[in-house]
Short mmCIF file of C-alpha atoms and ligand atoms in Angstrom, two decimals:
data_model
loop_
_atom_site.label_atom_id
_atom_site.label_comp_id
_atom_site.label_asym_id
_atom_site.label_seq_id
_atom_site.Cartn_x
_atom_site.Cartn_y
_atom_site.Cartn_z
CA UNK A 15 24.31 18.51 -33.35
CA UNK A 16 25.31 21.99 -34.06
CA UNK A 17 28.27 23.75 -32.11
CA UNK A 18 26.91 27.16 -30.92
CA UNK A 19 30.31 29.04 -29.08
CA UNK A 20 27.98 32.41 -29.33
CA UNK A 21 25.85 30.81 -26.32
CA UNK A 22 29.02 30.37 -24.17
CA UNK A 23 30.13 32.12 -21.33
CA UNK A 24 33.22 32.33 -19.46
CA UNK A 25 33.71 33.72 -16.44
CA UNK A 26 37.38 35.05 -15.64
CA UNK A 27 38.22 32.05 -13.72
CA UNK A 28 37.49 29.83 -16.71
CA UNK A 29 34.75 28.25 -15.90
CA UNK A 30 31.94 27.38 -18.59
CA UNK A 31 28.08 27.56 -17.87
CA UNK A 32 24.82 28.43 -19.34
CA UNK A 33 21.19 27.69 -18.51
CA UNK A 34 18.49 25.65 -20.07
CA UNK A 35 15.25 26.69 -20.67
CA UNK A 36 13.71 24.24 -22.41
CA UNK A 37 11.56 23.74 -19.76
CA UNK A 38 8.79 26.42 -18.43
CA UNK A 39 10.74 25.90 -14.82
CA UNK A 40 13.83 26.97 -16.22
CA UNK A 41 15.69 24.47 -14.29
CA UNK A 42 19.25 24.51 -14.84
CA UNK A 43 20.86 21.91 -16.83
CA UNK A 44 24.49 21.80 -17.14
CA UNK A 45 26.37 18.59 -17.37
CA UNK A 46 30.02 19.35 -16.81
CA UNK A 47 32.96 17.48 -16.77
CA UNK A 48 34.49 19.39 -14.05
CA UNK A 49 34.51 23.17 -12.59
CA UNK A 50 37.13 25.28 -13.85
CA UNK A 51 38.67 22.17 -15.33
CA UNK A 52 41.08 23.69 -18.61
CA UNK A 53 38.70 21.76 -21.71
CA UNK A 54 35.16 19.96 -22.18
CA UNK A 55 32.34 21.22 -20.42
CA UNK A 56 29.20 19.93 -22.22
CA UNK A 57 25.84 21.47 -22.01
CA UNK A 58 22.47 22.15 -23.65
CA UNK A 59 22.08 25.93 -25.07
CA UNK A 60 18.36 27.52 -24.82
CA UNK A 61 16.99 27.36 -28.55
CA UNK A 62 18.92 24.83 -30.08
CA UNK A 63 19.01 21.72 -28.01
CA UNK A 64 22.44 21.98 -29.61
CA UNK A 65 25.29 20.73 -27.35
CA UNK A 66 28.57 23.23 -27.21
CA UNK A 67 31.95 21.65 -26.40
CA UNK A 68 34.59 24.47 -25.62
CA UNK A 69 38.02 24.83 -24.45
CA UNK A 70 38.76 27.24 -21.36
CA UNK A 71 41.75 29.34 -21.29
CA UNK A 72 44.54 28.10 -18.33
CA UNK A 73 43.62 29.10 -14.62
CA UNK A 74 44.83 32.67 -13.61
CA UNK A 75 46.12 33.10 -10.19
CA UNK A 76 43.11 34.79 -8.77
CA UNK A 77 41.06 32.02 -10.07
CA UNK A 78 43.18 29.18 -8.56
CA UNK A 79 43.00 30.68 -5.30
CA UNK A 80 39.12 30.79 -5.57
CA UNK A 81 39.12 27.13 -6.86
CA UNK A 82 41.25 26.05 -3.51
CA UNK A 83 39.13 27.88 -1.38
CA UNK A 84 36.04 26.30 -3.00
CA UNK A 85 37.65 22.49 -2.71
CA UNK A 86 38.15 23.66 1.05
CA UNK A 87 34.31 24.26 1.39
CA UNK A 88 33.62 21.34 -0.61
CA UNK A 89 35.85 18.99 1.79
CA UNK A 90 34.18 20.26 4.86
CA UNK A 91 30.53 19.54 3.52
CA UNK A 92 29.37 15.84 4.70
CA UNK A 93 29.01 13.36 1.47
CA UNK A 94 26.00 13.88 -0.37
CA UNK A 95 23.65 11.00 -0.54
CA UNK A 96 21.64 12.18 -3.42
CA UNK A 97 23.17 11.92 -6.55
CA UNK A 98 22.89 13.75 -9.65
CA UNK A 99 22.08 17.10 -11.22
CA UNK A 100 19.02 19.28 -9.62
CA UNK A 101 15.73 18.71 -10.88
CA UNK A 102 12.73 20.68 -10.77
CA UNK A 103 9.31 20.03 -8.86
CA UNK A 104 7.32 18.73 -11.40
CA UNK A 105 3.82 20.04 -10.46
CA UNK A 106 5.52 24.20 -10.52
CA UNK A 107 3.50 26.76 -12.06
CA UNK A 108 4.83 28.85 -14.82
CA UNK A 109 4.84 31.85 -12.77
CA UNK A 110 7.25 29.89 -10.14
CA UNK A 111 10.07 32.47 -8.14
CA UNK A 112 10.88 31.33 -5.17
CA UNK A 113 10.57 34.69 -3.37
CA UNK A 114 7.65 36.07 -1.43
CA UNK A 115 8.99 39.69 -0.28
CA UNK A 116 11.57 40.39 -3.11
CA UNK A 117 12.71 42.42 -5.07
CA UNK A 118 14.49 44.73 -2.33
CA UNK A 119 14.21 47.47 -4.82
CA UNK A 120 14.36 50.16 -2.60
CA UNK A 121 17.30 50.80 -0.47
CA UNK A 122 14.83 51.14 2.86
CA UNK A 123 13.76 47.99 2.31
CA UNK A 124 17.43 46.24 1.04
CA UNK A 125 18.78 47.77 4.28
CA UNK A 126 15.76 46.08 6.66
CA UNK A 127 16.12 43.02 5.05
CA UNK A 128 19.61 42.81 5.57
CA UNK A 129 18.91 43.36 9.02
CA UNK A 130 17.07 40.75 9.61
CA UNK A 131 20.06 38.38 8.28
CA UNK A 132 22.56 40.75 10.52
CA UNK A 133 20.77 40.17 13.86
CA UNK A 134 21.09 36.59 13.33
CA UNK A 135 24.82 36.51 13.25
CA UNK A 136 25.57 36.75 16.77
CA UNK A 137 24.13 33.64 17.77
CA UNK A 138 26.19 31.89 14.81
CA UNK A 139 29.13 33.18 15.83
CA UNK A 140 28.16 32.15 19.38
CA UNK A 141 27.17 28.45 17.97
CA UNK A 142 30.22 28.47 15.47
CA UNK A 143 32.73 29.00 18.86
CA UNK A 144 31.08 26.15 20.55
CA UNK A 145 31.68 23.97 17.47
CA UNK A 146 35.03 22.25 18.64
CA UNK A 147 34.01 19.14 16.03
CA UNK A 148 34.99 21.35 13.48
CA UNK A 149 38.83 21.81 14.28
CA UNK A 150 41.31 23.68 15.64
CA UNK A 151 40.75 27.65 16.18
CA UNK A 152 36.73 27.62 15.89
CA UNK A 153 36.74 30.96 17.91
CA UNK A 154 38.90 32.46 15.39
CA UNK A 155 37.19 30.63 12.69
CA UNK A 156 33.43 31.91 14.26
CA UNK A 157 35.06 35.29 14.50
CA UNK A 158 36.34 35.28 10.73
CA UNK A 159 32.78 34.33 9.74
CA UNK A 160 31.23 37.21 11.64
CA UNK A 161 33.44 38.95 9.88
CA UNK A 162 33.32 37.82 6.57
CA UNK A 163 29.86 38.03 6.80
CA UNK A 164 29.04 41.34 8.08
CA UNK A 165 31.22 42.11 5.02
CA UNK A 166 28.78 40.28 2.62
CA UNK A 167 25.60 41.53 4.41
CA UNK A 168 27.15 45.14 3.63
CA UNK A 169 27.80 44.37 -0.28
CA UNK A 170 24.20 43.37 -0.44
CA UNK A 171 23.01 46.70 1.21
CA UNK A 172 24.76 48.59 -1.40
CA UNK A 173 23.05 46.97 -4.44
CA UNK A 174 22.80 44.40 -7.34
CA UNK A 175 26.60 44.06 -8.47
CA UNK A 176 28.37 44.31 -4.84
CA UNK A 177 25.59 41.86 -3.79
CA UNK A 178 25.50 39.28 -6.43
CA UNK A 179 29.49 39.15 -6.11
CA UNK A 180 29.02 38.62 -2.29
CA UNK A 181 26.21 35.73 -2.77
CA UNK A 182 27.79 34.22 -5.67
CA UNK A 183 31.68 34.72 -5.25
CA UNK A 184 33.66 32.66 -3.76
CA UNK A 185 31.80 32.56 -0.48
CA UNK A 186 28.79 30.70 -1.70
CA UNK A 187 30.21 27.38 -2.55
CA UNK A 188 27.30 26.25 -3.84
CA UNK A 189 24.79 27.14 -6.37
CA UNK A 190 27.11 29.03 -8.59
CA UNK A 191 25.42 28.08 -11.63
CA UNK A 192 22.12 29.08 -10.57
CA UNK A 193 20.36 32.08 -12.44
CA UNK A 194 21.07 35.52 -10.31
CA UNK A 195 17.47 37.09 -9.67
CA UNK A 196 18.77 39.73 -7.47
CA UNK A 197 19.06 39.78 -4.00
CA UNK A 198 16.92 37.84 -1.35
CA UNK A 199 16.16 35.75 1.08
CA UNK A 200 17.21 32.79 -0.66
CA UNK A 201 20.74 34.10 -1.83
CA UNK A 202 21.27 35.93 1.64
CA UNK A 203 20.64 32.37 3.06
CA UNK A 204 23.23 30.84 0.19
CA UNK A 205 25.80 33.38 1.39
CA UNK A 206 25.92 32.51 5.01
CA UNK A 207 25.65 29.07 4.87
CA UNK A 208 28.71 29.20 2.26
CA UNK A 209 30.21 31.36 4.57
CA UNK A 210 30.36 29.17 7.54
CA UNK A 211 31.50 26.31 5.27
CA UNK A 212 34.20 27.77 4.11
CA UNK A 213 35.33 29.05 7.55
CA UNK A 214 35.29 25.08 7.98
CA UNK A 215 31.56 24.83 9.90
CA UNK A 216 30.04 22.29 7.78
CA UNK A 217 27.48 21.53 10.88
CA UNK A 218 28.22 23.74 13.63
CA UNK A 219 24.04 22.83 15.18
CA UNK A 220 24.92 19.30 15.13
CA UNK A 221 25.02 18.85 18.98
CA UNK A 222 22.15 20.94 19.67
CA UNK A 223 19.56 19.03 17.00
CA UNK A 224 20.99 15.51 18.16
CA UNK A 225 19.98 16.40 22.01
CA UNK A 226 17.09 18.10 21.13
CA UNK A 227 16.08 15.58 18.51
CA UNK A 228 16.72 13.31 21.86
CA UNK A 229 14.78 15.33 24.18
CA UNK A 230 11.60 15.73 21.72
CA UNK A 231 11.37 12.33 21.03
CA UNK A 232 10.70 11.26 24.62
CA UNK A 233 7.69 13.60 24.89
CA UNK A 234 6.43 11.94 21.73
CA UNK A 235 4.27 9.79 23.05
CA UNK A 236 2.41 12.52 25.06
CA UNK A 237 1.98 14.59 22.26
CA UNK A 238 0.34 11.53 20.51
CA UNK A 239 -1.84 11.06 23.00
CA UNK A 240 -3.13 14.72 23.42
CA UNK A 241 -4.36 14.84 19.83
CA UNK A 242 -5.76 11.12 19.63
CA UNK A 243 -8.46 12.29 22.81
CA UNK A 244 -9.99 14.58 19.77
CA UNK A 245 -12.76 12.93 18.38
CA UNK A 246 -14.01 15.28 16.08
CA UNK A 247 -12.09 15.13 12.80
CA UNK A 248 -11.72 19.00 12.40
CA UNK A 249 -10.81 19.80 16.00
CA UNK A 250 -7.95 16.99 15.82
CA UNK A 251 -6.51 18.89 12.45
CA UNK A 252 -7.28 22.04 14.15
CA UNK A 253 -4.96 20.72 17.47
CA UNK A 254 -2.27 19.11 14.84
CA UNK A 255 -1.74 22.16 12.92
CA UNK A 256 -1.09 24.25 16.18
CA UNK A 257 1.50 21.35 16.95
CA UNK A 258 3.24 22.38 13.80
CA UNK A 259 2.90 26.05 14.63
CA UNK A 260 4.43 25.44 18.24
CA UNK A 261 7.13 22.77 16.93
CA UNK A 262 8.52 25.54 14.78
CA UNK A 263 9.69 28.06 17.06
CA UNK A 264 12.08 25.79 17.70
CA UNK A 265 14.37 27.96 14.86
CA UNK A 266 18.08 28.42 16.13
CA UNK A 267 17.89 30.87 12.49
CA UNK A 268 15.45 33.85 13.65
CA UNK A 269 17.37 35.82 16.04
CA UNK A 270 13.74 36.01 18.15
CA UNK A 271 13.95 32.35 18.26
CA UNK A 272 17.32 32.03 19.12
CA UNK A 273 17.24 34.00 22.32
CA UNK A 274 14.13 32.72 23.16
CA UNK A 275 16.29 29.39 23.08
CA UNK A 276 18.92 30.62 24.95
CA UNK A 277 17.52 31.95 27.71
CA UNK A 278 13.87 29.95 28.42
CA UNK A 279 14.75 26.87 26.58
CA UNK A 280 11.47 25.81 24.51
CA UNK A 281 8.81 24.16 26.13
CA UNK A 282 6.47 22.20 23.75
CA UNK A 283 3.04 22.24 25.42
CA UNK A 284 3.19 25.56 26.85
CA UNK A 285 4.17 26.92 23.78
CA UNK A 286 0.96 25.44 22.05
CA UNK A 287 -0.81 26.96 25.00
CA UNK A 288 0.32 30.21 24.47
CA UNK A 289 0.19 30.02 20.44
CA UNK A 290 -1.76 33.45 18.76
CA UNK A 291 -5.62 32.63 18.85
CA UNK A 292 -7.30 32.41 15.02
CA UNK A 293 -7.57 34.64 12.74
CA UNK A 294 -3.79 34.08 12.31
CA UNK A 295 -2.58 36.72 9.71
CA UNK A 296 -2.57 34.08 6.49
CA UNK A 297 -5.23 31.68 7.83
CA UNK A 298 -7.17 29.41 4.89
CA UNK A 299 -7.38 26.22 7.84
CA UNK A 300 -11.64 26.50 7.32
CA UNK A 301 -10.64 25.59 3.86
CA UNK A 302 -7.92 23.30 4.96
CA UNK A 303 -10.59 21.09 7.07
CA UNK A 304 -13.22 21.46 4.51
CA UNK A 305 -10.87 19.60 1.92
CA UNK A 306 -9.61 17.05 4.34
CA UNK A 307 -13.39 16.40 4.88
CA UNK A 308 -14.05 15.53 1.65
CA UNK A 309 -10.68 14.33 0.21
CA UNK A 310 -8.27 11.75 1.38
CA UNK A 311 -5.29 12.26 -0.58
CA UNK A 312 -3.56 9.48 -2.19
CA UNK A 313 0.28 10.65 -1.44
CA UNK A 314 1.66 13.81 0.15
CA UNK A 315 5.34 14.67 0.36
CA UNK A 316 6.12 17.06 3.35
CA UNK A 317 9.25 19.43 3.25
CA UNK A 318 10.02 19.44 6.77
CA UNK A 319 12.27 22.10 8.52
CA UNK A 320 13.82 22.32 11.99
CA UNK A 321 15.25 19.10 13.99
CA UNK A 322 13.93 18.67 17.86
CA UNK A 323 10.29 19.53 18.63
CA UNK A 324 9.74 21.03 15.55
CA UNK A 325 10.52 17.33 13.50
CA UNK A 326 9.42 15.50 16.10
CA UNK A 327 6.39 17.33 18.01
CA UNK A 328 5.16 19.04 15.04
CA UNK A 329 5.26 17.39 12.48
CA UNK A 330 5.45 13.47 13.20
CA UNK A 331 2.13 13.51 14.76
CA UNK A 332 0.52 15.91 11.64
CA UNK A 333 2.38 13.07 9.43
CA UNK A 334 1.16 10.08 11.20
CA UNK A 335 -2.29 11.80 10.85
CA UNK A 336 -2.12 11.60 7.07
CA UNK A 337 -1.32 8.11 7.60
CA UNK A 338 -4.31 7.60 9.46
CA UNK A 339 -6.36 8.76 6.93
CA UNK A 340 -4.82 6.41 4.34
CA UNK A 341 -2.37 8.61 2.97
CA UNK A 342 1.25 7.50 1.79
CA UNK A 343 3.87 9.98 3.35
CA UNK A 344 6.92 11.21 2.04
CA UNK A 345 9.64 13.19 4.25
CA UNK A 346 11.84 15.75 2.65
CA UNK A 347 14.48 17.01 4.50
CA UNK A 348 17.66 18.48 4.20
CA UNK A 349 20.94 17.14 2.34
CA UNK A 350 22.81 19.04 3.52
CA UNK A 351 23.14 20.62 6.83
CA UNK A 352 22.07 24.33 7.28
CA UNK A 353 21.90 25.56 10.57
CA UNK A 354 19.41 23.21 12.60
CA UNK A 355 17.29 21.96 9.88
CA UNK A 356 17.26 18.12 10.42
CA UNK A 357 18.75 16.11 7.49
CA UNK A 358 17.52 13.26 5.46
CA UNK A 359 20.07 11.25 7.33
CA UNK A 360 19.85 12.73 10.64
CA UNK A 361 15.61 11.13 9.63
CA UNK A 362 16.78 8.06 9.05
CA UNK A 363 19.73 7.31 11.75
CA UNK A 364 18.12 9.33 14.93
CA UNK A 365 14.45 9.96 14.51
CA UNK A 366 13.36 7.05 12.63
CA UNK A 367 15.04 4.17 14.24
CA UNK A 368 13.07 5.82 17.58
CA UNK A 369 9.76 5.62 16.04
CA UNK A 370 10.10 2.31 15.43
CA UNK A 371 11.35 1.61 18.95
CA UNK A 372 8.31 3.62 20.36
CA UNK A 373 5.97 1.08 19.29
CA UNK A 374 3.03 3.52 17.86
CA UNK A 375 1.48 1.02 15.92
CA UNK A 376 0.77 3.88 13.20
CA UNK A 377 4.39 4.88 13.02
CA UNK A 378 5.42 1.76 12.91
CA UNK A 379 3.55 -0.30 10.33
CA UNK A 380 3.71 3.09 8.00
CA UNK A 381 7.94 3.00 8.20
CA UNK A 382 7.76 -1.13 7.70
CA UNK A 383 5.61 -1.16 5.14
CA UNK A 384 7.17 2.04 3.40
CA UNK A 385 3.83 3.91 3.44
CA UNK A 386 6.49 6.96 5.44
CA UNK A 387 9.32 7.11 4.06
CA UNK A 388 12.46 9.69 4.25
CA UNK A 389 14.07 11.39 0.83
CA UNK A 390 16.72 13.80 0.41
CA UNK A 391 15.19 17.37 -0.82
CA UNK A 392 18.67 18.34 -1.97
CA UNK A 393 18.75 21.52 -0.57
CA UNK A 394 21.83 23.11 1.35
CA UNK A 395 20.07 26.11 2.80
CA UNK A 396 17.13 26.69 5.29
CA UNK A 397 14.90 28.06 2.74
CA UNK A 398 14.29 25.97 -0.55
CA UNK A 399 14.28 26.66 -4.50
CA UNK A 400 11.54 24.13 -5.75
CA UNK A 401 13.26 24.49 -9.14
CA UNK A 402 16.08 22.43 -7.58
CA UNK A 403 15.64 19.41 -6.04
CA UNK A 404 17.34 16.13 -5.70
CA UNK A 405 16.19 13.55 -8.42
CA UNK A 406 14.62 11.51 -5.89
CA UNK A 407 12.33 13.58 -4.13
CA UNK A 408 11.48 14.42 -7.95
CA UNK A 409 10.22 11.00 -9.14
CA UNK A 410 8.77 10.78 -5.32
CA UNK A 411 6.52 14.46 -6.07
CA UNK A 412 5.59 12.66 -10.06
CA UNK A 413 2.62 10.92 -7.83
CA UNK A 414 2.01 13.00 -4.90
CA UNK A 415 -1.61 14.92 -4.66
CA UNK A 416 -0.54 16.71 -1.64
CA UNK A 417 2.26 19.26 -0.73
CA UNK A 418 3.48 19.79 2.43
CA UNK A 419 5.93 23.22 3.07
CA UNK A 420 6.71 23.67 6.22
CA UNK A 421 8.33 26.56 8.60
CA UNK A 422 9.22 29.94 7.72
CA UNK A 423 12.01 29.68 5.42
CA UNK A 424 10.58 26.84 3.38
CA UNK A 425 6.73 28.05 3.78
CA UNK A 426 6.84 31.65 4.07
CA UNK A 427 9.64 33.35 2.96
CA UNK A 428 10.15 31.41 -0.27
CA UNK A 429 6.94 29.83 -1.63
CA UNK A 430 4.16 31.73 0.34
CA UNK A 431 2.66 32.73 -2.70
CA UNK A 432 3.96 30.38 -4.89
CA UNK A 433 1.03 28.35 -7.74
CA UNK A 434 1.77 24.92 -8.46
CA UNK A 435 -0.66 22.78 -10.58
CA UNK A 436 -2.49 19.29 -9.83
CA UNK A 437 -1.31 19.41 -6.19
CA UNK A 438 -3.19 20.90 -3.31
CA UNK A 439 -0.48 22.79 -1.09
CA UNK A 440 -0.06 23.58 2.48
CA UNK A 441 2.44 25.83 4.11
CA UNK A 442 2.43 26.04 7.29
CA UNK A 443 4.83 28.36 9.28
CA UNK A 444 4.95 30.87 12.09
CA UNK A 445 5.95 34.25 12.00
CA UNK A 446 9.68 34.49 13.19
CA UNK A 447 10.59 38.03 11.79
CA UNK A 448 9.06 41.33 12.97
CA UNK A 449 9.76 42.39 9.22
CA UNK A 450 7.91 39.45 7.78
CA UNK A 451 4.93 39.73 10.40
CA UNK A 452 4.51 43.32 9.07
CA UNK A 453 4.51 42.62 5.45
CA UNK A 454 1.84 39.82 6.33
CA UNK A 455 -0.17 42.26 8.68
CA UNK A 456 0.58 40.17 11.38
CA UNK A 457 2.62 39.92 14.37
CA UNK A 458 5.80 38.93 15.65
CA UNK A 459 4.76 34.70 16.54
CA UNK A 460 2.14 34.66 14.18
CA UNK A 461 0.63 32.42 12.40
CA UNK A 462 0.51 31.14 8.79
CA UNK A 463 -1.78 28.35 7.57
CA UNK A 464 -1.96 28.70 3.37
CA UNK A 465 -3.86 26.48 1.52
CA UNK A 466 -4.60 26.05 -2.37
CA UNK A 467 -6.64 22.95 -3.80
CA UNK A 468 -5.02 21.77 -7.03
CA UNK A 469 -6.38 22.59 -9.98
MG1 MG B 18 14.85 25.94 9.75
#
């Protein structure tokens, strides 16, 4: 194969990537023998297929400092489970970004956005203080986050350079390799979570989604109940899908939420109770129940979001519906922890151990006979980049005729919009952000119920 060094690029630190785009996804594909390391980083150019091997120059200071501070936010991040490089969903439209209210061209609506991600700091902080788990100094550490942050949110109000530097420098910690599509909600996402990493928070929600994974779990069976006195097939999706809608307020991410949390607590049932009447301000359920009435769908894999009633409330009982209906069910969640989205392994060691204790004869036959099973999505953030998932959930989606996004991060503010092929697709999310309620014509703890039959 030819050597191509024209294709290379080096960033002043050394290291050595590029991106294929051999695929319509433009999934990255680097294989690398190490980050920053001084000689051999192997990977596939766009055109040629042709594999370049180049040498680095030495380290300079600046960029050893960066490289510790990165192996410090890579020693505070849990062990991953998944394993190898990030593959794309295979069913993605061409079109695929995974962006619904971006570009920010215009520095009105940069400086809202950013907002939205500044109002939410307080309660990390806050959360980040409490985190004790984490080491010595976590009010310092919360502190230095607030203000590390507040200095990132700032870079990204001032435009494309200052912002990629403060989503992609040395804060991120994670998807350094990934193509730079200006600012958004997915890279203002990247740049917190790296943040609190690298002020040492790897998990700073764990307490609060074990106890409220805890908490939801005994009102399961109640919830259960509720929706199996529905008879009528349409009503029962109708009553699950407000489940979901009322299970995701539970969002410790939306500064709404958060207070909300703070001061009331959540309460399951009189949230559904009080849930926004249909129309809701993306609402396609008629079609929704129309398919479900004609279609059973062979295998669906469902991106779930928030731990406690969200997980729990919300979604087990609109997954163990699907299983009713003689559909195979695969949970994605989390790889890694990002604020209180519940994790593949927080699935498997918390809430599905419990579902087999609870004796739902649905639940339980489903997770014996691996008709619901758990997968790592690979993400790290609260929103999700379909073009980037973990190899498993991959070959999982290869058979799936049915898509599941769910909660606002995941549903809305990334893939509202987005096209995939083959796969009917759901998202289902409510309405956390004033700003996002008023691009959708909605309100603030609105609804959104998307659906688009395969084709
Ligand atoms: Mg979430």
């Amino acid at each position: 194969m030819a050597r191509d060094r024209r294709r290379v690029r080096a960033d002043r630190g050394g290291s050595v990537y590029l991106f294929c785009m051999r695929r319509r996804c433009e999934r990255v594909h680097v294989r690398t023998f190490g980050h920053h390391a001084s000689r051999g980083t192997v990977y596939h150019t766009r055109d040629t297929r042709s594999v370049a091997t180049v040498a680095t120059g030495a380290r300079r200071p600046r960029a050893r400092a960066r490289a510790r501070r990165r192996a410090r936010a890579r020693a505070a991040m849990p062990a991953r489970e998944s394993s190898g490089a990030p593959v794309a969903f295979p069913w993605l439209d061409a079109t695929y970004a995974p962006v619904t209210f971006a570009p920010w061209t215009t520095d009105a609506r940069r400086r809202a956005w950013v907002g939205v991600f500044r109002a939410s700091a307080a309660s990390f902080e806050r959360r980040a203080a409490l985190d004790e788990a984490s080491g010595d100094g976590a009010t310092a550490r919360a502190r230095a986050f607030a203000r590390a942050f507040e200095a990132a949110c700032a870079r990204c109000e001032a435009g494309d350079e200052d912002a990629r530097e403060a989503c992609r420098g040395e804060a991120s910690g994670g998807a350094w390799w990934a193509p730079w599509e200006g600012v958004n909600c997915l890279e203002m996402c990247r740049a917190r979570d790296g943040i609190l990493r690298r002020c040492g928070f790897a998990d700073c929600f764990r307490g609060v989604k074990a106890a409220e994974n805890a908490t939801a779990l005994r009102a399961l069976a109640g919830a259960l109940a509720a929706t199996d006195g529905i008879e009528d097939d349409g009503e029962r999706l109708l009553a699950l899908v407000r489940g979901v809608f009322a299970g995701n307020i539970f969002d410790l991410g939306a500064a709404s939420s958060a207070d909300l949390y703070d001061t009331d607590g959540v309460d399951f049932a009189s949230t559904v109770n009080g849930l926004k009447p249909r129309p809701w301000c993306v609402d396609d359920f008629d079609a929704l129940r129309a398919r479900f009435a004609t279609k059973t769908h062979a295998k669906a894999i469902v991106f779930v979001d928030n731990a406690g009633a969200d997980v729990c409330l919300g979604m087990i009982p609109f997954i163990r519906e699907l299983l009713r209906r003689g559909t195979e069910v695969v949970v994605a969640a989390n790889e890694t922890p990002s604020i209180n989205d519940v994790t593949a392994l927080e699935m498997r060691e918390q809430i599905i151990p419990a579902l087999l204790e609870m004796g739902d004869s649905v639940l339980r036959d489903a997770i014996v006979g691996k008709r619901m099973r758990v997968v790592s999505s690979g993400s790290d953030m609260p929103v999700i980049d379909l073009r980037y998932l973990s190899a498993e959930a991959c070959a999982e989606a290869e058979t799936c005729d049915l898509l599941v996004l769910e909660g606002m991060g995941r549903g809305i503010e990334t893939n509202l919009w987005a096209k995939f092929v083959k796969v009917d697709a759901l998202k289902l999310g409510m309405v956390k952000h004033l700003e996002v309620a008023e691009l959708l014509d909605g309100e603030l703890y609105d609804c959104v119920c998307k659906f688009d039959v395969g084709r």
